[in-house]
């Protein structure tokens, strides 16, 4: 009986570990626009739901009352050995973030196992969110 319980517990742990180490692809990352109209994709539950709600609230306010920028925030445990910058560009294009004419999209991608943060911007906002500005935001606000 004890052996059976140990086997069941070990199986559950293996299942949980394999699920938490999922390697996402561009096609499998859940698009927040299709899941309730939010801005955050957090499929590995790395962020607390209260944090997701706060980010969604802030980005909803920013989209309606300031510059018309469409933002997506994606937090993933792993993309395997894929290059985060390339993954960000592919995901940005796959989801078609931003208005087609204004080209005003912004993707903020966090890859936890590679300890990487990537900003992918549409051409319409590159003059506002330059590479230098994005780097400064990362270093001053996200890394700490």
Tab-separated table of C-alpha atoms in Angstrom:
chain	number	residue	atom	x	y	z
A	1	UNK	CA	0.000	0.000	0.000
A	2	UNK	CA	2.799	2.429	0.922
A	3	UNK	CA	4.569	1.606	-2.336
A	4	UNK	CA	1.392	2.410	-4.274
A	5	UNK	CA	1.054	5.802	-2.526
A	6	UNK	CA	4.725	6.598	-3.203
A	7	UNK	CA	4.228	5.652	-6.863
A	8	UNK	CA	1.164	7.914	-7.156
A	9	UNK	CA	2.943	10.836	-5.467
A	10	UNK	CA	6.027	10.359	-7.675
A	11	UNK	CA	3.830	10.273	-10.781
A	12	UNK	CA	2.077	13.486	-9.738
A	13	UNK	CA	5.398	15.218	-9.106
A	14	UNK	CA	6.710	14.138	-12.516
A	15	UNK	CA	3.532	15.396	-14.172
A	16	UNK	CA	3.713	18.716	-12.343
A	17	UNK	CA	7.398	19.211	-13.109
A	18	UNK	CA	6.975	18.338	-16.776
A	19	UNK	CA	4.021	20.700	-17.052
A	20	UNK	CA	5.901	23.569	-15.396
A	21	UNK	CA	8.869	23.020	-17.716
A	22	UNK	CA	6.754	23.293	-20.847
A	23	UNK	CA	8.597	24.833	-23.741
A	24	UNK	CA	6.318	27.246	-25.508
A	25	UNK	CA	6.167	27.862	-29.233
A	26	UNK	CA	4.828	30.939	-30.966
A	27	UNK	CA	1.731	28.971	-31.956
A	28	UNK	CA	1.000	27.603	-28.464
A	29	UNK	CA	1.358	30.759	-26.354
A	30	UNK	CA	-2.191	31.856	-25.417
A	31	UNK	CA	-3.064	35.236	-26.954
A	32	UNK	CA	-4.587	37.407	-24.189
A	33	UNK	CA	-6.885	39.121	-26.722
A	34	UNK	CA	-8.567	35.750	-27.259
A	35	UNK	CA	-8.795	34.977	-23.534
A	36	UNK	CA	-11.066	37.654	-22.122
A	37	UNK	CA	-9.595	40.676	-23.852
A	38	UNK	CA	-6.703	41.301	-21.483
A	39	UNK	CA	-3.128	42.241	-22.238
A	40	UNK	CA	-1.189	39.617	-20.255
A	41	UNK	CA	-0.372	36.049	-21.252
A	42	UNK	CA	0.817	34.212	-18.141
A	43	UNK	CA	0.207	30.525	-18.936
A	44	UNK	CA	2.787	29.211	-16.444
A	45	UNK	CA	1.183	31.275	-13.644
A	46	UNK	CA	4.492	32.971	-12.838
A	47	UNK	CA	2.738	36.235	-12.009
A	48	UNK	CA	0.106	36.319	-9.278
A	49	UNK	CA	-3.430	36.926	-10.538
A	50	UNK	CA	-3.555	40.225	-8.637
A	51	UNK	CA	-0.458	41.358	-10.567
A	52	UNK	CA	-2.011	40.293	-13.882
A	53	UNK	CA	-5.191	42.183	-12.989
A	54	UNK	CA	-3.226	45.324	-12.100
A	55	UNK	CA	-1.203	45.202	-15.342
A	56	UNK	CA	-4.398	44.682	-17.352
A	57	UNK	CA	-6.014	47.635	-15.592
A	58	UNK	CA	-3.046	49.950	-16.206
A	59	UNK	CA	-2.709	48.956	-19.864
A	60	UNK	CA	-6.441	49.333	-20.428
A	61	UNK	CA	-6.236	52.878	-19.051
A	62	UNK	CA	-3.145	53.668	-21.127
A	63	UNK	CA	-4.745	52.406	-24.329
A	64	UNK	CA	-7.831	54.572	-23.964
A	65	UNK	CA	-6.508	57.766	-22.384
A	66	UNK	CA	-2.990	58.293	-23.677
A	67	UNK	CA	-1.119	57.221	-26.805
A	68	UNK	CA	-2.869	54.610	-28.915
A	69	UNK	CA	-0.435	51.755	-28.314
A	70	UNK	CA	-1.509	48.114	-28.318
A	71	UNK	CA	0.508	46.226	-25.714
A	72	UNK	CA	0.904	42.534	-24.982
A	73	UNK	CA	2.842	41.234	-21.984
A	74	UNK	CA	3.981	37.610	-22.091
A	75	UNK	CA	5.622	35.778	-19.201
A	76	UNK	CA	6.888	32.267	-19.962
A	77	UNK	CA	8.968	29.788	-18.029
A	78	UNK	CA	10.741	28.426	-21.095
A	79	UNK	CA	11.001	28.559	-24.859
A	80	UNK	CA	13.672	25.883	-24.871
A	81	UNK	CA	16.812	26.829	-26.756
A	82	UNK	CA	15.079	29.372	-28.981
A	83	UNK	CA	16.561	32.880	-29.091
A	84	UNK	CA	14.285	35.239	-27.085
A	85	UNK	CA	14.626	38.192	-29.510
A	86	UNK	CA	13.690	36.009	-32.478
A	87	UNK	CA	10.812	34.475	-30.505
A	88	UNK	CA	9.558	37.965	-29.611
A	89	UNK	CA	9.631	39.094	-33.246
A	90	UNK	CA	7.834	35.947	-34.415
A	91	UNK	CA	5.180	36.231	-31.686
A	92	UNK	CA	4.683	39.944	-32.389
A	93	UNK	CA	4.041	39.193	-36.062
A	94	UNK	CA	1.986	36.049	-35.389
A	95	UNK	CA	-0.396	37.917	-33.064
A	96	UNK	CA	-0.361	41.016	-35.317
A	97	UNK	CA	0.103	43.325	-32.332
A	98	UNK	CA	-0.817	46.911	-33.115
A	99	UNK	CA	-2.847	48.670	-35.745
A	100	UNK	CA	-1.930	47.701	-39.313
A	101	UNK	CA	-1.658	51.339	-40.456
A	102	UNK	CA	-0.293	52.973	-37.274
A	103	UNK	CA	2.067	50.037	-36.575
A	104	UNK	CA	1.743	50.882	-32.894
A	105	UNK	CA	2.304	47.529	-31.189
A	106	UNK	CA	4.495	46.691	-28.224
A	107	UNK	CA	5.328	43.211	-26.956
A	108	UNK	CA	7.055	42.785	-23.610
A	109	UNK	CA	8.345	39.226	-23.310
A	110	UNK	CA	9.880	37.707	-20.167
A	111	UNK	CA	11.582	34.314	-20.435
A	112	UNK	CA	12.303	33.117	-16.924
A	113	UNK	CA	14.748	30.231	-17.499
A	114	UNK	CA	16.910	32.360	-19.802
A	115	UNK	CA	16.522	35.424	-17.555
A	116	UNK	CA	15.676	37.581	-20.555
A	117	UNK	CA	13.352	40.501	-21.158
A	118	UNK	CA	12.632	41.515	-24.730
A	119	UNK	CA	10.742	44.520	-26.047
A	120	UNK	CA	9.423	44.249	-29.595
A	121	UNK	CA	8.036	47.507	-30.993
A	122	UNK	CA	6.165	48.392	-34.151
A	123	UNK	CA	7.765	50.921	-36.479
A	124	UNK	CA	5.113	53.481	-35.551
A	125	UNK	CA	6.371	53.784	-31.961
A	126	UNK	CA	10.105	53.189	-32.417
A	127	UNK	CA	10.716	56.938	-32.192
A	128	UNK	CA	9.113	56.928	-28.717
A	129	UNK	CA	10.325	53.572	-27.429
A	130	UNK	CA	13.834	53.472	-28.834
A	131	UNK	CA	16.157	50.587	-28.003
A	132	UNK	CA	17.877	52.847	-25.460
A	133	UNK	CA	14.599	53.760	-23.740
A	134	UNK	CA	13.496	50.109	-23.643
A	135	UNK	CA	16.837	49.089	-22.152
A	136	UNK	CA	16.578	51.823	-19.526
A	137	UNK	CA	13.053	50.676	-18.583
A	138	UNK	CA	14.301	47.109	-18.248
A	139	UNK	CA	17.302	48.020	-16.119
A	140	UNK	CA	15.581	50.513	-13.838
A	141	UNK	CA	12.173	48.892	-13.422
A	142	UNK	CA	12.108	45.270	-14.462
A	143	UNK	CA	15.450	43.764	-13.464
A	144	UNK	CA	15.291	44.921	-9.810
